[in-house]
PDB file of C-alpha atoms in Angstrom:
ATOM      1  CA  UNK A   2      35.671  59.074 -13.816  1.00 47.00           C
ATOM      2  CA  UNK A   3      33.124  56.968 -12.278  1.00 53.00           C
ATOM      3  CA  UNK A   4      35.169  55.547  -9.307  1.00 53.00           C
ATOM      4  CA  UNK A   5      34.969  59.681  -8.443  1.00 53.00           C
ATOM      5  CA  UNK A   6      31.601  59.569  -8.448  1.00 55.00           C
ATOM      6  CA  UNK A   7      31.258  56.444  -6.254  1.00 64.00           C
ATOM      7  CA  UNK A   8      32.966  57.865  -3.000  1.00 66.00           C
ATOM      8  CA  UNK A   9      30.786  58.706  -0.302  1.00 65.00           C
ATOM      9  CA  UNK A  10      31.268  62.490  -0.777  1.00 67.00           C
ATOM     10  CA  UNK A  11      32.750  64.652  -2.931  1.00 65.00           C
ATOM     11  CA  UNK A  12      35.822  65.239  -0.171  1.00 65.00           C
ATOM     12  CA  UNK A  13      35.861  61.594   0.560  1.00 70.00           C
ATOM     13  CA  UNK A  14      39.483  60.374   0.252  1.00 74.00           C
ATOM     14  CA  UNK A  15      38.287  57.072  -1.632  1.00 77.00           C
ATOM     15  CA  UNK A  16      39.954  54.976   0.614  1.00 85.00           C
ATOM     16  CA  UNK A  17      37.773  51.466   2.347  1.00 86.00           C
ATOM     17  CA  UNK A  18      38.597  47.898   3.566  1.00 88.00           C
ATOM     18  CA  UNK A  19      36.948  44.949   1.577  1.00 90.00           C
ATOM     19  CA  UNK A  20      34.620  43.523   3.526  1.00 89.00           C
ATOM     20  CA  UNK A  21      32.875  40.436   1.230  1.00 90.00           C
ATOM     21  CA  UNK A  22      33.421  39.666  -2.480  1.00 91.00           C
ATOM     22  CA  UNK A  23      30.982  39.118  -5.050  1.00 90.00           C
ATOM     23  CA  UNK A  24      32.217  36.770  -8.199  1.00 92.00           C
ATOM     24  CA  UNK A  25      28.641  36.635  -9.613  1.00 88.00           C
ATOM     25  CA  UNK A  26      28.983  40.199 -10.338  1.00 89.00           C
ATOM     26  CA  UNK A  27      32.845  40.862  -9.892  1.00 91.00           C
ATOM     27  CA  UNK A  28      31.793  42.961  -7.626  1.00 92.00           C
ATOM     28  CA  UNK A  29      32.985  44.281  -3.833  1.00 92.00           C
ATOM     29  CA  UNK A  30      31.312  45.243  -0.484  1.00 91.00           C
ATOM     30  CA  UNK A  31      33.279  48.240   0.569  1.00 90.00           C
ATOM     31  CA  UNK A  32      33.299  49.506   3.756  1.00 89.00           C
ATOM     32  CA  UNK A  33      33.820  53.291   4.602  1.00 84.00           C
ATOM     33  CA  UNK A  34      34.730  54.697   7.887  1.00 77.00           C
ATOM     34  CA  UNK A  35      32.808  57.350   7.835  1.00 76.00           C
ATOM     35  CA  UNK A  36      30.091  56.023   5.388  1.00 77.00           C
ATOM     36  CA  UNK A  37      27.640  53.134   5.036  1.00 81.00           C
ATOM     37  CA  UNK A  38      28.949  50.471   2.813  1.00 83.00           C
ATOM     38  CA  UNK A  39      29.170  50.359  -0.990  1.00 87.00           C
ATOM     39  CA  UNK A  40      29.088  47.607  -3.493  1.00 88.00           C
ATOM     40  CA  UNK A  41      31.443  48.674  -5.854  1.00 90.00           C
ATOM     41  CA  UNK A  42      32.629  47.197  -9.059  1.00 91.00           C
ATOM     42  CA  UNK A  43      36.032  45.821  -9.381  1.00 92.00           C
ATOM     43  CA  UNK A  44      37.336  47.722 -12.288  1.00 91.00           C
ATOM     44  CA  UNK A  45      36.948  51.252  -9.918  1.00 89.00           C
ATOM     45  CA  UNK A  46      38.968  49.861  -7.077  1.00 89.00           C
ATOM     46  CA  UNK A  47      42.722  49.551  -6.862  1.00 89.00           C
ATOM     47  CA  UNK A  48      44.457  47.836  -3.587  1.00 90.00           C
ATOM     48  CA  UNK A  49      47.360  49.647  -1.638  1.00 89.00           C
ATOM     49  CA  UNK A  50      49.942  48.617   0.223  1.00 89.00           C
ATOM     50  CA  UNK A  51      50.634  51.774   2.633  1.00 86.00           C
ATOM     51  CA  UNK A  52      50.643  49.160   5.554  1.00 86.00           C
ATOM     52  CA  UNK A  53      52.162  46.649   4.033  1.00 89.00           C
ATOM     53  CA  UNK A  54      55.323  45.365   5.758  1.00 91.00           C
ATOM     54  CA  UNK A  55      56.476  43.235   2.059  1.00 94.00           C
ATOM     55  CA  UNK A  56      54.331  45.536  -0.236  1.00 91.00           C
ATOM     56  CA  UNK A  57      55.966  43.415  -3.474  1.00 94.00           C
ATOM     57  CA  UNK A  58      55.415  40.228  -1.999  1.00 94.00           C
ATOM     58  CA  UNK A  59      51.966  41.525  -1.457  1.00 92.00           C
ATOM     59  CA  UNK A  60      51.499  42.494  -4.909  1.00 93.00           C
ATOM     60  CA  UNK A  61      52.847  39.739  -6.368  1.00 95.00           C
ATOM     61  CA  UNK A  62      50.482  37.552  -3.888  1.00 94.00           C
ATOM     62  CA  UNK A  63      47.839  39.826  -4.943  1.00 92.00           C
ATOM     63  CA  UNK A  64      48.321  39.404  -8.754  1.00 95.00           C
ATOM     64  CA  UNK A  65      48.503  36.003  -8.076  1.00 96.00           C
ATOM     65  CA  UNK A  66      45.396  35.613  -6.937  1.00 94.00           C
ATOM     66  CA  UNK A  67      44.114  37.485  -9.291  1.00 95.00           C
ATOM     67  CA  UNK A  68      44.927  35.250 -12.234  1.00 96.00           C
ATOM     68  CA  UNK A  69      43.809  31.996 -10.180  1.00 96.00           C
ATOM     69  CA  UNK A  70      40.476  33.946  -9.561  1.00 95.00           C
ATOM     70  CA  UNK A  71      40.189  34.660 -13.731  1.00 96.00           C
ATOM     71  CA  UNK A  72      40.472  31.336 -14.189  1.00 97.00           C
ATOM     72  CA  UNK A  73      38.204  29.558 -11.789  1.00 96.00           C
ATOM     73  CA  UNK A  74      35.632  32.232 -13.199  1.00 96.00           C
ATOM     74  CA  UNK A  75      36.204  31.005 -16.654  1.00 97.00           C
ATOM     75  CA  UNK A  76      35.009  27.821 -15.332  1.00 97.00           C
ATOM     76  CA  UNK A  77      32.351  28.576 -13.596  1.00 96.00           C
ATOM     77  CA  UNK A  78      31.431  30.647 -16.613  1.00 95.00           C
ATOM     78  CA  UNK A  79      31.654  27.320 -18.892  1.00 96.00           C
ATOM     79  CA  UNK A  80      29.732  25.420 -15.582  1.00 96.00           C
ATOM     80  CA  UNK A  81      26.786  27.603 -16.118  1.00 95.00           C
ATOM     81  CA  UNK A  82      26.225  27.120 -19.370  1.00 94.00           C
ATOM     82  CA  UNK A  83      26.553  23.076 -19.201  1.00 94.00           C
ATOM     83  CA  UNK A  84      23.675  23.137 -16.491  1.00 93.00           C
ATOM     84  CA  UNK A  85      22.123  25.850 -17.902  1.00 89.00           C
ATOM     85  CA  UNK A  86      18.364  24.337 -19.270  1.00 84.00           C
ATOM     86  CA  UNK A  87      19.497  21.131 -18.126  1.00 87.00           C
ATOM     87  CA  UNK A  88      19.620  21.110 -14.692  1.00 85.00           C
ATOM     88  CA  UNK A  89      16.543  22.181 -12.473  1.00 86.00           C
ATOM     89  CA  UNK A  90      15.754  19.415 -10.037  1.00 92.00           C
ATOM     90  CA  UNK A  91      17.416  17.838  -6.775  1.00 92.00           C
ATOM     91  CA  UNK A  92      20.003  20.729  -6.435  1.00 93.00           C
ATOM     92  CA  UNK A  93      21.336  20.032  -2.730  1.00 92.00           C
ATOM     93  CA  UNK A  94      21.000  22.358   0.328  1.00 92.00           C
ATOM     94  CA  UNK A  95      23.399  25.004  -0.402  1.00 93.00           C
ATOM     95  CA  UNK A  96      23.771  25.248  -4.001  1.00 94.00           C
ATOM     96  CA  UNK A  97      23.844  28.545  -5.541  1.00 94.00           C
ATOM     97  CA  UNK A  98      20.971  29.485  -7.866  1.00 93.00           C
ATOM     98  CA  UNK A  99      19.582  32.634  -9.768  1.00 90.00           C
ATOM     99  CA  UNK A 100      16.124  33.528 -11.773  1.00 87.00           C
ATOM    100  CA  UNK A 101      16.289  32.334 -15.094  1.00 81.00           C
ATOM    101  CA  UNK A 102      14.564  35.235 -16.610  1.00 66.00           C
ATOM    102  CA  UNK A 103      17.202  38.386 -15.346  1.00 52.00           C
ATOM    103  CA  UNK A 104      16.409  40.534 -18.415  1.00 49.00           C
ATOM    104  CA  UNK A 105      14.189  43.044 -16.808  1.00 48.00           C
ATOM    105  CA  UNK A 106      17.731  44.278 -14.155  1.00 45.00           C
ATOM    106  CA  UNK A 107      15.617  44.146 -11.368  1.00 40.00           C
ATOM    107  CA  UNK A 108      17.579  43.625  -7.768  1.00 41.00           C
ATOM    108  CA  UNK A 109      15.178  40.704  -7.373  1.00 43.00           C
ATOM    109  CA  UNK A 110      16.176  38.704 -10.811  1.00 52.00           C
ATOM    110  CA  UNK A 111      19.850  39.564 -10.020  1.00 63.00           C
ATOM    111  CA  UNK A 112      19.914  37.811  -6.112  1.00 74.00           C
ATOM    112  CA  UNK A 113      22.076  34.963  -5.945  1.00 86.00           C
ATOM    113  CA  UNK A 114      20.020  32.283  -3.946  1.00 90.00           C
ATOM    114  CA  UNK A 115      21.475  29.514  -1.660  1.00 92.00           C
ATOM    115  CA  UNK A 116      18.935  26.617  -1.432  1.00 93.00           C
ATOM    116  CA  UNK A 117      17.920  25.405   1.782  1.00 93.00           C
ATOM    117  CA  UNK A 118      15.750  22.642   1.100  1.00 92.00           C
ATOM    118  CA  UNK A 119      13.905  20.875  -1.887  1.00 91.00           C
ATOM    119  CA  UNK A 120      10.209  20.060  -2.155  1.00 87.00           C
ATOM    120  CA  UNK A 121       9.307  17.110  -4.417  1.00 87.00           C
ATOM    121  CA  UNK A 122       5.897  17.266  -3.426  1.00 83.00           C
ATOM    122  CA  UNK A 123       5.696  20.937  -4.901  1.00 82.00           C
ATOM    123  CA  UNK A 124       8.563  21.144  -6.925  1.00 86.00           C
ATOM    124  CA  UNK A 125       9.865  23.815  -5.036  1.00 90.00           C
ATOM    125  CA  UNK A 126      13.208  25.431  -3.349  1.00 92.00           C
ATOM    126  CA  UNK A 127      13.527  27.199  -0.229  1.00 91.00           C
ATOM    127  CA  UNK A 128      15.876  29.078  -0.804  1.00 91.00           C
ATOM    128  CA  UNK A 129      17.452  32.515   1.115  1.00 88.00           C
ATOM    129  CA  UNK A 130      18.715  35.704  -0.873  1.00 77.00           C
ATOM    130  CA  UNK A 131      22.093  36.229   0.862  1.00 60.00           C
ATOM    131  CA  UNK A 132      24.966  38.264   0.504  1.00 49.00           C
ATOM    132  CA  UNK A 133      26.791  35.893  -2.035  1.00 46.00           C
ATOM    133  CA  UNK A 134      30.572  36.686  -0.276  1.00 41.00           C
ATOM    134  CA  UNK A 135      33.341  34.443  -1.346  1.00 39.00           C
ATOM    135  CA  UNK A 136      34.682  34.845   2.254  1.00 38.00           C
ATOM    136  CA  UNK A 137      35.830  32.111   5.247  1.00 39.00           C
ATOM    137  CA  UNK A 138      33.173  31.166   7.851  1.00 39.00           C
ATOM    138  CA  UNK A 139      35.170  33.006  10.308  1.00 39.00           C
ATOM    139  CA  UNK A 140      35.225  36.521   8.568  1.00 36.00           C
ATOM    140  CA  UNK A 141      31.626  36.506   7.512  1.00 36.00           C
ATOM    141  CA  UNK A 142      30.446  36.039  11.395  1.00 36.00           C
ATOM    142  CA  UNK A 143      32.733  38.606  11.752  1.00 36.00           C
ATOM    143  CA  UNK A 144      31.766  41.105   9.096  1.00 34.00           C
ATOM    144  CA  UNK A 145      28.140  40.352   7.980  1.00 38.00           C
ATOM    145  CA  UNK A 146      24.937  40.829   9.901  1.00 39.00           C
ATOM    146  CA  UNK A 147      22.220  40.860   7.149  1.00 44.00           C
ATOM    147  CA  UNK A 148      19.701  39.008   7.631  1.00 45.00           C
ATOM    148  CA  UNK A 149      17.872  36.013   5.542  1.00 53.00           C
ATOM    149  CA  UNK A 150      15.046  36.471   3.338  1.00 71.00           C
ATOM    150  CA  UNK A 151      13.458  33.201   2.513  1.00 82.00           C
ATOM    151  CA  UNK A 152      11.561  32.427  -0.584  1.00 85.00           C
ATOM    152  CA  UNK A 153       9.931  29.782  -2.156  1.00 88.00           C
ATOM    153  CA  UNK A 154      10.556  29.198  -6.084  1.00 89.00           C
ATOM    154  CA  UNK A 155       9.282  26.556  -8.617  1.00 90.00           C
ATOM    155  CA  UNK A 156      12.236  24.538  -9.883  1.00 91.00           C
ATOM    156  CA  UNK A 157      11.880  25.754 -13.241  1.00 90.00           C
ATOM    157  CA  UNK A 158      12.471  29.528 -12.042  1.00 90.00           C
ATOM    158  CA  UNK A 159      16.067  29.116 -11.416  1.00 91.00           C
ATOM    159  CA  UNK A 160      19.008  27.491 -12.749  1.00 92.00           C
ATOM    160  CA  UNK A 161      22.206  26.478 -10.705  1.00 94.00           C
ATOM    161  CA  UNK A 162      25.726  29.304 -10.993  1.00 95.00           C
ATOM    162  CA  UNK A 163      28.630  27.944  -9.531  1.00 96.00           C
ATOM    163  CA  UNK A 164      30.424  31.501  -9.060  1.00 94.00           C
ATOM    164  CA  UNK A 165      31.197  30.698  -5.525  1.00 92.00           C
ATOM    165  CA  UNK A 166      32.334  26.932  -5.982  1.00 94.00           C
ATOM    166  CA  UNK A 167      36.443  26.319  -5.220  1.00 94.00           C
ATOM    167  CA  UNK A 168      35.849  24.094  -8.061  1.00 96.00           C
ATOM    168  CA  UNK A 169      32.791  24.500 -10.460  1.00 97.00           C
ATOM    169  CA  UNK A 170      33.540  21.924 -12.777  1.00 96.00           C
ATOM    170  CA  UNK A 171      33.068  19.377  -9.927  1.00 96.00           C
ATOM    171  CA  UNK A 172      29.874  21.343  -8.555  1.00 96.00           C
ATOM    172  CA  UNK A 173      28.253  21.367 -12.442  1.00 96.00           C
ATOM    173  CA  UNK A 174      29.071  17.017 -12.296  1.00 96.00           C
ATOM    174  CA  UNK A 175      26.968  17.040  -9.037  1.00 95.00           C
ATOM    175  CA  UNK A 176      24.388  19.192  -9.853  1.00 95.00           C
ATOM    176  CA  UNK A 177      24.077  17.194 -12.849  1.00 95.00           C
ATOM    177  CA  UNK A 178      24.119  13.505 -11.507  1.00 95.00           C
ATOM    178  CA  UNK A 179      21.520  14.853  -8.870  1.00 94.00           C
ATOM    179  CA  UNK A 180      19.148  15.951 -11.301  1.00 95.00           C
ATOM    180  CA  UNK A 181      19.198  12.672 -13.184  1.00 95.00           C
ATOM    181  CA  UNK A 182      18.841  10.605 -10.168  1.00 95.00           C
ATOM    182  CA  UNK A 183      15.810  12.630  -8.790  1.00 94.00           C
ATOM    183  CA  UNK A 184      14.142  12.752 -12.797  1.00 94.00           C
ATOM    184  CA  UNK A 185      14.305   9.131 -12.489  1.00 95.00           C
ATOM    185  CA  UNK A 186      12.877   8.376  -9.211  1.00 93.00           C
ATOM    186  CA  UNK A 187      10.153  10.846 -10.330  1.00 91.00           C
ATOM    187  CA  UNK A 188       9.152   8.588 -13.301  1.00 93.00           C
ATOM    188  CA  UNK A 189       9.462   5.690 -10.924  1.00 93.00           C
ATOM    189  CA  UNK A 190       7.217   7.806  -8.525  1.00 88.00           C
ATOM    190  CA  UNK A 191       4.682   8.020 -11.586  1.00 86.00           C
ATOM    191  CA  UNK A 192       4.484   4.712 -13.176  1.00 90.00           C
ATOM    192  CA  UNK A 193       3.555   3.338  -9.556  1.00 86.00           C
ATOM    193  CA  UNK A 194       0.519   6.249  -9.720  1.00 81.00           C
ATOM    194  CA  UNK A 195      -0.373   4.857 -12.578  1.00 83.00           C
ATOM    195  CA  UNK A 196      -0.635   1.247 -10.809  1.00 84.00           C
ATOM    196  CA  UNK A 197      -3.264   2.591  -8.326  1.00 78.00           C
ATOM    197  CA  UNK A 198      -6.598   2.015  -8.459  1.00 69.00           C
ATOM    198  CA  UNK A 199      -9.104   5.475  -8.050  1.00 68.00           C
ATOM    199  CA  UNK A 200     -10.850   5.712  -4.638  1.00 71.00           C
ATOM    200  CA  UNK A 201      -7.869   4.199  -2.243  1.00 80.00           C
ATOM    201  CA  UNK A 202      -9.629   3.529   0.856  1.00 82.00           C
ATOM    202  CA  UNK A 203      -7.157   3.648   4.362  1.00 84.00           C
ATOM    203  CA  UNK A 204      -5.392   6.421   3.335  1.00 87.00           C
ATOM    204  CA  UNK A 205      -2.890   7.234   6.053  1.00 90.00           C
ATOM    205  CA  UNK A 206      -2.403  10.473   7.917  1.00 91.00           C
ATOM    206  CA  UNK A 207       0.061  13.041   6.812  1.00 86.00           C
ATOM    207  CA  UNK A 208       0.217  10.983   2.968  1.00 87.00           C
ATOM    208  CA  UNK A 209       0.125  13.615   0.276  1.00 86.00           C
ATOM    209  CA  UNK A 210      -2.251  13.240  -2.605  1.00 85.00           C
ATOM    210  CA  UNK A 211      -3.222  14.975  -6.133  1.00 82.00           C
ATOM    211  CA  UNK A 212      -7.079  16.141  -6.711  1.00 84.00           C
ATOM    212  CA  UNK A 213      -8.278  14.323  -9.965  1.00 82.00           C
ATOM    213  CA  UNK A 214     -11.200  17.114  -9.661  1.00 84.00           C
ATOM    214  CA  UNK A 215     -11.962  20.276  -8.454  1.00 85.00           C
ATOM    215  CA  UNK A 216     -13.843  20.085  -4.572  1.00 81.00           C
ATOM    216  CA  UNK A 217     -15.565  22.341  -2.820  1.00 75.00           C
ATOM    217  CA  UNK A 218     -13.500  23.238   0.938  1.00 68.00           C
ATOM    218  CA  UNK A 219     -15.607  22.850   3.689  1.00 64.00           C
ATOM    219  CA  UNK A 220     -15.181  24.197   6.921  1.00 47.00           C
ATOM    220  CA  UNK A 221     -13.280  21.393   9.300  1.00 46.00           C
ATOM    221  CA  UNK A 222     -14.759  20.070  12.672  1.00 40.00           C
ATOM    222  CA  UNK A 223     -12.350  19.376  15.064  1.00 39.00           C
ATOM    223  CA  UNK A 224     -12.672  15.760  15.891  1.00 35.00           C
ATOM    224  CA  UNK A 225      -9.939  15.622  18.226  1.00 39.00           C
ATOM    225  CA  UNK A 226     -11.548  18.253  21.313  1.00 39.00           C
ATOM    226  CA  UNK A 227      -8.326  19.585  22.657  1.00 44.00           C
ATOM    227  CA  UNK A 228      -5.820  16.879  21.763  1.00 44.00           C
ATOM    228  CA  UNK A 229      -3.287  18.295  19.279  1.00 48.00           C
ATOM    229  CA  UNK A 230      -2.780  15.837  16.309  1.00 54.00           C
ATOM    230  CA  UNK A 231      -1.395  15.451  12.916  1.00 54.00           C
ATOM    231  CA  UNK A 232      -4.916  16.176  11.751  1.00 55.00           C
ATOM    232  CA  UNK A 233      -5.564  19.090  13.758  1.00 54.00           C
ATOM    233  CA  UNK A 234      -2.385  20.585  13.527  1.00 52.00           C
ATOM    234  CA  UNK A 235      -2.151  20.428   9.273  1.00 56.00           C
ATOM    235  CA  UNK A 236      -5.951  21.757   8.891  1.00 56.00           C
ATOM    236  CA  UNK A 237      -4.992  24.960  10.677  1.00 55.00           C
ATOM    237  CA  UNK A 238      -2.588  25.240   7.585  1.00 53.00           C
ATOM    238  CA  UNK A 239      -4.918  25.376   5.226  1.00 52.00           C
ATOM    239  CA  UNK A 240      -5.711  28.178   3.617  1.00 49.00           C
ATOM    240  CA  UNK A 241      -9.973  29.154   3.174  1.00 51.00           C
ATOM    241  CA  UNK A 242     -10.905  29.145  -0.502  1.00 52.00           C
ATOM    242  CA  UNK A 243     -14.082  27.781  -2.005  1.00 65.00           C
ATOM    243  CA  UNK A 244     -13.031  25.627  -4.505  1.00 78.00           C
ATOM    244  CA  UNK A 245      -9.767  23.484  -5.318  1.00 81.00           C
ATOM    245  CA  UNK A 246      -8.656  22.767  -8.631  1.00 82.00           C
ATOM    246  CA  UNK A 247      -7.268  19.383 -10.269  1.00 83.00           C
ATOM    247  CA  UNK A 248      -3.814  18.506  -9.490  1.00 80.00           C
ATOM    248  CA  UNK A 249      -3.770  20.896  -6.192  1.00 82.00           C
ATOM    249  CA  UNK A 250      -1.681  19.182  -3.642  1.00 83.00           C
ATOM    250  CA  UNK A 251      -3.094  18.000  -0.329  1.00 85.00           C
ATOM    251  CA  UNK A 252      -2.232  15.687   2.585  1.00 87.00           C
ATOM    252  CA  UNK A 253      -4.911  13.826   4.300  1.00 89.00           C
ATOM    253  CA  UNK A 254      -5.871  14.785   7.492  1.00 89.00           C
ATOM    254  CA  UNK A 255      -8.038  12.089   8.634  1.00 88.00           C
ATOM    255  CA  UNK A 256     -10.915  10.244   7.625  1.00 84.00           C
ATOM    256  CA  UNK A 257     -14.629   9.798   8.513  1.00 76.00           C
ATOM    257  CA  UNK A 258     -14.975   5.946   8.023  1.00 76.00           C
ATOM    258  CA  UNK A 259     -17.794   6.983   4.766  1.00 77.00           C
ATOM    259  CA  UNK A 260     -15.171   6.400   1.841  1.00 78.00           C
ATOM    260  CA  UNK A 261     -13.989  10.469   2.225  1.00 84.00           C
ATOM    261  CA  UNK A 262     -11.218  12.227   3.502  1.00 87.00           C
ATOM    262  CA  UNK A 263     -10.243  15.342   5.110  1.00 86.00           C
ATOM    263  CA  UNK A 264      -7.486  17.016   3.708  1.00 86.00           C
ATOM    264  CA  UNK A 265      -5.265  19.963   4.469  1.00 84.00           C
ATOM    265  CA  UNK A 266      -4.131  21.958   1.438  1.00 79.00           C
ATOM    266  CA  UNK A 267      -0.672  23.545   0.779  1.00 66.00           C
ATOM    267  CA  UNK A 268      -1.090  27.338   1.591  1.00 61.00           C
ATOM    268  CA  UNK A 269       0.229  29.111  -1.252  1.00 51.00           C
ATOM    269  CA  UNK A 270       3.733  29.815  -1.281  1.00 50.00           C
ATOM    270  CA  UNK A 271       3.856  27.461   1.718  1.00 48.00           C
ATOM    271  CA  UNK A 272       6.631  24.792   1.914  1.00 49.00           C
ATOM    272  CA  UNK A 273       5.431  21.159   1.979  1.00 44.00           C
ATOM    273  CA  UNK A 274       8.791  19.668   3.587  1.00 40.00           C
ATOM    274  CA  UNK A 275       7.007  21.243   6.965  1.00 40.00           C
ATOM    275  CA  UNK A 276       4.801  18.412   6.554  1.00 40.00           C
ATOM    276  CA  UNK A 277       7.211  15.428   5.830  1.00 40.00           C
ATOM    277  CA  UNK A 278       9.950  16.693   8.508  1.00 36.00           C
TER     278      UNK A 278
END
């Protein structure tokens, strides 16, 4: 059957040691002795209990944990769907997401991403594609070395899973409460906007701001000779194009006392929390 066809070799004995779990996909990281790991479906692995001192008291542990683990998926399953299209903004540093649009199988859509910080400014995550192992602290230093790939997603990309969580019926109340308090400080955030008056003079440095019409980019002249600054430091962020369109993002830079600012623009895929940390 297919768990033949997933050894290592045709004259592999089968036989590996879990080394991480993965509920999103009810999956398993299988190490091989002689062989570089495998992810490997549940349903084509069996445990054994050759060095088992108790092997029934392992099985019955085993089985067990088994039907707690069937369970707490059914939640998460019924988690999902409550944030699912309801849920996309505030989710805290380390909450689990994934793309909303997984249709096309790619590895990419399928990730399970970890937020590691939020951008209001950009509506954004940060977020890092990790392994996704249900696994103590202790036995992932011990058994994973992969490294982090960090990427930057618009909020309405991903939606939160709860796969992982001990309890996703708490996680989902969270997730949910967070998004409704950050929604409503953003119409807060808005109806002030609407209070200002066009052309504030006195802007201050480092203060993000919206274009309300496409500019021109001019090269900047370093005001500051060798002093490093807020100013100096944020322009060198910037990205060279020749025009800026209307609700681009920018933080002033400084200001030349003749009613305009300088402003350093968001670099594209860049992460505007470097700016406000």
């Amino acid at each position: 059957g297919e768990g033949v066809w997933r050894r290592p070799s045709a004259n592999h004995s089968g036989f590996g040691q879990v080394r991480a779990y993965r509920p999103s996909c009810r999956s398993y990281d299988i190490d091989f002795a002689d062989a570089p790991p495998q992810t490997i479906p549940a349903r084509l692995l069996m445990p054994v209990f050759w060095h088992s001192e108790e092997p029934e008291d392992d099985l019955r542990a085993a089985l067990t944990q088994h039907a707690a683990e069937v369970a707490r998926l059914r939640k998460a399953e019924l988690a999902n769907e409550r944030c699912r299209g309801v849920v996309t903004l505030g989710l805290a540093k380390g909450a689990h997401v994934q793309y909303k649009d997984s249709k096309d199988g790619g590895k990419t859509k399928q990730d399970i991403l970890t937020i590691t910080d939020y951008c209001p400014i950009t509506q954004t995550y940060s977020a890092s594609a990790s392994a996704g192992a249900l696994v103590d602290k202790a036995k992932a230093r011990a058994i994973s070395s992969e490294s982090f790939d960090i990427r930057i997603v618009d909020v309405a990309e991903v939606v939160p899973v709860f796969w992982e969580a001990e309890d996703p019926e708490l996680e989902a109340e969270k997730a949910l409460a967070a998004h409704e308090e950050e929604a409503q400080r953003q119409q807060e955030a808005e109806a002030c906007r609407r209070e200002l008056q066009d052309g504030m003079l006195s802007l201050p440095v480092g203060l993000p701001v919206r274009l309300l019409r496409p500019v021109r980019e001019e090269e900047p002249q370093n005001l500051f000779g060798e002093r490093r600054s807020w100013g100096q430091w944020l322009r060198k962020l910037g990205k060279s194009q020749p025009w800026r369109a209307v609700d681009e993002i920018a933080f002033v830079a400084g200001s030349d006392g003749d009613g305009t600012y300088r402003l350093a623009f968001v670099p594209v895929g860049g992460r505007a929390l470097k700016f406000l940390e």
